[in-house]
């Protein structure tokens, strides 16, 4: 399951009819009608109040706790985030963070292997976990009265997972099948892996696949997993998020009962602050693949994030991505899709990342069009943006469309936990999530032009084409 | 312990202008979701025009009335209105979610989209190119190929056997008139099912319904060709160059109206349900490490469920995976679930009920699904009691009645060894 970030929330809210999940804060429940006269004013009113109204505190062992109350439906989401993901895999052992995520389901001091999931299911709950480049997170969604149960189960593996040696090999087989399923069976996923390695280098923390290179998955030892747990899964490197039908006093009491007794210990912080590569490992990758039927273009450039490089550029780049590639009406859509050169074109940028991020442009070639022709049109669109910058009208439209749906994050379940836990786990303060529309509105078109020039006009980048074996 | 303590979903039926809508009113968040559907969808596409309904649905949000495509998109996005239409094998759906201040505009745009779609040449060309690309991309993976072949084999003489979105060839050749005709057949004032959820009262919804649908032509969509019985086809292998085979397996299920519907849900939850709890997941993943996941569910089309499952495994281990799956299929048919498995499955299905209704869109969509399966409004409230009353014998009996390894039809896309 992909992690929900503020950016994906923006996109789903504004563009896609996807189901969002979130929880409503007590403030909205107490005063349900946020109904100013115009949507613009609704958005401005929102900027002055926190989106979720989260409570936060820290336990004596260093574990940070976030609580968001919503009594809308008698359910609660319980998430434990660790500030370590695939980016923290040791050299030559990509896939350790993800392998450990699997092994965390193999029992702990008081819970037999596999029993956590079965116990949660027996209570009508859902449980799962995910590993991203920045975080590893474990979660359960349950009916509200089952919160103590899932806190007891999760805190037990937080304190003392078994990682039993005899389950290692069957689980390695499962992970290799997962890799075949997600990556090896899909020509696009295979290409994306090659492409990221081309930009950052195949052993750079950003250039390695989160699931791991196959030979490295095969080489991971139990020691590697135990080391990762010891170094990264300490209370002070974790964030507990509880959102839903639970009162703060109860969450405080339960966190004290189950999580506070876990002993504090030092942890190894992530090392993402260093300089990005001065040049891409490979500036251009062209791959022909017999399974591919539609040619695809991709270009990614190293970009600042909210935790690395020029943070003001990071905010501006979010708006640049919308102006350039935010669907219908965007510059790439006009230059490539409406002209019949591409069937689709877009940009993606995630400012919420630990360390350097990437700004990505992508397009699917219309059959019969020469790739060079489409790429030239794209280059021209980018060059024009770098030369003249965005217009004031474009900035206003993009900011309006990106922020109009901010409140939709309250209509659901799980969005609050993922947005807040994801941000805190990478060192982004909670206020950034609570007040993000205000930050976007502060971006000026001059800042956008400067950020676009810094990233698309000079940062290391890789350009890639994935082509069918025979020209379409 | 099996209760969804205190959970209830008060469904009210709102009537206005010849239409009825189910409503769950909830003012916790200032948002409203409305979903609606007609029977038909891709099943109404004439032979040779496969993909017409799906493309027509996509074109409804590509310009309407005085608003060309980009102006229409801006009108939606300026107020974060999520309006969309879709067609699948047996139906055509529309729906929106909007914050309260944007609700009037959402209704206006949804109505305009259905009543006055523009089908501008530029938009048709763009959407067509996208649809052709999507049809081709589906076949890039073993999973896409296996799914396509499974339905084609199961329903060779019915539209359910065709890809709903059409083929690259059919979509490329589709005349605009065929798209216009698809809309004319489908988007009518009658035959509509409507569901709503969120910060809206019964009176407000009653006033909204005519504004949404009154401009549509009278009459209902034509009936689709009745669905024939699922054709058992044995085992098919599609050679696809890949390190892993993708397997789709299935067999005839039962009607949504079958009195044993919930018994079958419990039985399938034990055999092949989601998560780690099922027998298939335990043996295939946990004990043997054969696959990342395996599962099977009741896939409903034309109010008739087919039991469909999938798994993906290394080419060398496909035969073993299939053998194990067939063994479990036979064991459930012969023995049924244990008392403990029964209790766990019932506890899960009951306890997870509130998790299906956590946002306005999920509520509206869930209500719509209930209506599509002809459930009465009180069906949901009675579900925990009905599940609790199921006997082990009844669940075992439905397993015996439905499941047979000899009935399993299988498509394998990949380079399986030893099949």
PDB file of N, CA and C in Angstrom, chain B residues 182-218:
ATOM      1  N   UNK B 182     -24.141   5.186 -27.469  1.00  0.00           N
ATOM      2  CA  UNK B 182     -23.964   4.530 -26.167  1.00  0.00           C
ATOM      3  C   UNK B 182     -24.540   5.409 -25.055  1.00  0.00           C
ATOM      4  N   UNK B 183     -24.264   6.705 -25.144  1.00  0.00           N
ATOM      5  CA  UNK B 183     -24.807   7.619 -24.132  1.00  0.00           C
ATOM      6  C   UNK B 183     -26.329   7.668 -24.211  1.00  0.00           C
ATOM      7  N   UNK B 184     -26.838   7.681 -25.449  1.00  0.00           N
ATOM      8  CA  UNK B 184     -28.282   7.737 -25.640  1.00  0.00           C
ATOM      9  C   UNK B 184     -28.992   6.525 -25.051  1.00  0.00           C
ATOM     10  N   UNK B 185     -28.382   5.356 -25.197  1.00  0.00           N
ATOM     11  CA  UNK B 185     -28.961   4.141 -24.629  1.00  0.00           C
ATOM     12  C   UNK B 185     -28.952   4.160 -23.110  1.00  0.00           C
ATOM     13  N   UNK B 186     -27.865   4.687 -22.580  1.00  0.00           N
ATOM     14  CA  UNK B 186     -27.548   4.446 -21.179  1.00  0.00           C
ATOM     15  C   UNK B 186     -28.008   5.542 -20.216  1.00  0.00           C
ATOM     16  N   UNK B 187     -27.759   6.782 -20.580  1.00  0.00           N
ATOM     17  CA  UNK B 187     -27.936   7.870 -19.613  1.00  0.00           C
ATOM     18  C   UNK B 187     -29.368   8.385 -19.687  1.00  0.00           C
ATOM     19  N   UNK B 188     -30.263   7.747 -18.921  1.00  0.00           N
ATOM     20  CA  UNK B 188     -31.703   8.004 -18.977  1.00  0.00           C
ATOM     21  C   UNK B 188     -32.224   8.383 -17.595  1.00  0.00           C
ATOM     22  N   UNK B 189     -33.462   8.893 -17.609  1.00  0.00           N
ATOM     23  CA  UNK B 189     -34.046   9.334 -16.346  1.00  0.00           C
ATOM     24  C   UNK B 189     -34.570   8.136 -15.540  1.00  0.00           C
ATOM     25  N   UNK B 190     -34.729   6.993 -16.181  1.00  0.00           N
ATOM     26  CA  UNK B 190     -35.261   5.831 -15.463  1.00  0.00           C
ATOM     27  C   UNK B 190     -34.217   4.709 -15.380  1.00  0.00           C
ATOM     28  N   UNK B 191     -34.542   3.736 -14.535  1.00  0.00           N
ATOM     29  CA  UNK B 191     -33.587   2.648 -14.323  1.00  0.00           C
ATOM     30  C   UNK B 191     -32.419   3.077 -13.451  1.00  0.00           C
ATOM     31  N   UNK B 192     -32.580   4.206 -12.763  1.00  0.00           N
ATOM     32  CA  UNK B 192     -31.500   4.775 -11.971  1.00  0.00           C
ATOM     33  C   UNK B 192     -31.543   4.291 -10.529  1.00  0.00           C
ATOM     34  N   UNK B 193     -30.393   3.980  -9.979  1.00  0.00           N
ATOM     35  CA  UNK B 193     -30.258   3.746  -8.541  1.00  0.00           C
ATOM     36  C   UNK B 193     -29.380   4.861  -7.994  1.00  0.00           C
ATOM     37  N   UNK B 194     -29.803   5.481  -6.870  1.00  0.00           N
ATOM     38  CA  UNK B 194     -29.057   6.611  -6.327  1.00  0.00           C
ATOM     39  C   UNK B 194     -28.796   6.391  -4.836  1.00  0.00           C
ATOM     40  N   UNK B 195     -27.593   6.774  -4.397  1.00  0.00           N
ATOM     41  CA  UNK B 195     -27.260   6.718  -2.966  1.00  0.00           C
ATOM     42  C   UNK B 195     -26.471   7.961  -2.598  1.00  0.00           C
ATOM     43  N   UNK B 196     -26.658   8.440  -1.379  1.00  0.00           N
ATOM     44  CA  UNK B 196     -25.968   9.657  -0.949  1.00  0.00           C
ATOM     45  C   UNK B 196     -25.537   9.523   0.499  1.00  0.00           C
ATOM     46  N   UNK B 197     -24.480  10.278   0.843  1.00  0.00           N
ATOM     47  CA  UNK B 197     -23.997  10.266   2.218  1.00  0.00           C
ATOM     48  C   UNK B 197     -23.345  11.594   2.529  1.00  0.00           C
ATOM     49  N   UNK B 198     -23.434  12.026   3.783  1.00  0.00           N
ATOM     50  CA  UNK B 198     -22.740  13.220   4.185  1.00  0.00           C
ATOM     51  C   UNK B 198     -23.664  14.274   4.752  1.00  0.00           C
ATOM     52  N   UNK B 199     -23.191  15.528   4.691  1.00  0.00           N
ATOM     53  CA  UNK B 199     -23.853  16.642   5.363  1.00  0.00           C
ATOM     54  C   UNK B 199     -25.019  17.160   4.529  1.00  0.00           C
ATOM     55  N   UNK B 200     -26.039  16.363   4.398  1.00  0.00           N
ATOM     56  CA  UNK B 200     -27.200  16.740   3.605  1.00  0.00           C
ATOM     57  C   UNK B 200     -28.446  16.127   4.253  1.00  0.00           C
ATOM     58  N   UNK B 201     -29.524  16.918   4.326  1.00  0.00           N
ATOM     59  CA  UNK B 201     -30.753  16.428   4.951  1.00  0.00           C
ATOM     60  C   UNK B 201     -31.613  15.739   3.893  1.00  0.00           C
ATOM     61  N   UNK B 202     -32.651  15.044   4.377  1.00  0.00           N
ATOM     62  CA  UNK B 202     -33.573  14.387   3.451  1.00  0.00           C
ATOM     63  C   UNK B 202     -34.192  15.413   2.503  1.00  0.00           C
ATOM     64  N   UNK B 203     -34.599  16.554   3.060  1.00  0.00           N
ATOM     65  CA  UNK B 203     -35.244  17.574   2.243  1.00  0.00           C
ATOM     66  C   UNK B 203     -34.290  18.134   1.187  1.00  0.00           C
ATOM     67  N   UNK B 204     -33.054  18.383   1.590  1.00  0.00           N
ATOM     68  CA  UNK B 204     -32.063  18.903   0.640  1.00  0.00           C
ATOM     69  C   UNK B 204     -31.777  17.902  -0.474  1.00  0.00           C
ATOM     70  N   UNK B 205     -31.719  16.629  -0.110  1.00  0.00           N
ATOM     71  CA  UNK B 205     -31.477  15.612  -1.124  1.00  0.00           C
ATOM     72  C   UNK B 205     -32.672  15.498  -2.073  1.00  0.00           C
ATOM     73  N   UNK B 206     -33.868  15.587  -1.523  1.00  0.00           N
ATOM     74  CA  UNK B 206     -35.068  15.515  -2.367  1.00  0.00           C
ATOM     75  C   UNK B 206     -35.080  16.671  -3.376  1.00  0.00           C
ATOM     76  N   UNK B 207     -34.587  17.817  -2.960  1.00  0.00           N
ATOM     77  CA  UNK B 207     -34.552  18.964  -3.874  1.00  0.00           C
ATOM     78  C   UNK B 207     -33.441  18.812  -4.909  1.00  0.00           C
ATOM     79  N   UNK B 208     -32.393  18.104  -4.531  1.00  0.00           N
ATOM     80  CA  UNK B 208     -31.229  17.961  -5.410  1.00  0.00           C
ATOM     81  C   UNK B 208     -31.470  16.955  -6.538  1.00  0.00           C
ATOM     82  N   UNK B 209     -32.239  15.905  -6.249  1.00  0.00           N
ATOM     83  CA  UNK B 209     -32.413  14.824  -7.236  1.00  0.00           C
ATOM     84  C   UNK B 209     -32.948  15.318  -8.589  1.00  0.00           C
ATOM     85  N   UNK B 210     -34.048  16.114  -8.607  1.00  0.00           N
ATOM     86  CA  UNK B 210     -34.527  16.572  -9.917  1.00  0.00           C
ATOM     87  C   UNK B 210     -33.504  17.469 -10.623  1.00  0.00           C
ATOM     88  N   UNK B 211     -32.755  18.261  -9.850  1.00  0.00           N
ATOM     89  CA  UNK B 211     -31.753  19.130 -10.486  1.00  0.00           C
ATOM     90  C   UNK B 211     -30.672  18.288 -11.164  1.00  0.00           C
ATOM     91  N   UNK B 212     -30.396  17.121 -10.606  1.00  0.00           N
ATOM     92  CA  UNK B 212     -29.373  16.264 -11.196  1.00  0.00           C
ATOM     93  C   UNK B 212     -29.878  15.546 -12.453  1.00  0.00           C
ATOM     94  N   UNK B 213     -31.111  15.040 -12.384  1.00  0.00           N
ATOM     95  CA  UNK B 213     -31.526  14.072 -13.406  1.00  0.00           C
ATOM     96  C   UNK B 213     -32.687  14.496 -14.292  1.00  0.00           C
ATOM     97  N   UNK B 214     -33.384  15.602 -13.962  1.00  0.00           N
ATOM     98  CA  UNK B 214     -34.616  15.915 -14.698  1.00  0.00           C
ATOM     99  C   UNK B 214     -34.361  16.193 -16.179  1.00  0.00           C
ATOM    100  N   UNK B 215     -33.157  16.677 -16.512  1.00  0.00           N
ATOM    101  CA  UNK B 215     -32.889  17.045 -17.901  1.00  0.00           C
ATOM    102  C   UNK B 215     -32.608  15.830 -18.792  1.00  0.00           C
ATOM    103  N   UNK B 216     -32.558  14.641 -18.217  1.00  0.00           N
ATOM    104  CA  UNK B 216     -32.232  13.457 -19.020  1.00  0.00           C
ATOM    105  C   UNK B 216     -33.462  12.950 -19.767  1.00  0.00           C
ATOM    106  N   UNK B 217     -33.255  12.283 -20.898  1.00  0.00           N
ATOM    107  CA  UNK B 217     -34.387  11.738 -21.647  1.00  0.00           C
ATOM    108  C   UNK B 217     -35.139  10.665 -20.849  1.00  0.00           C
ATOM    109  N   UNK B 218     -36.443  10.585 -21.072  1.00  0.00           N
ATOM    110  CA  UNK B 218     -37.260   9.608 -20.347  1.00  0.00           C
ATOM    111  C   UNK B 218     -36.913   8.193 -20.788  1.00  0.00           C
TER     112      UNK B 218
END
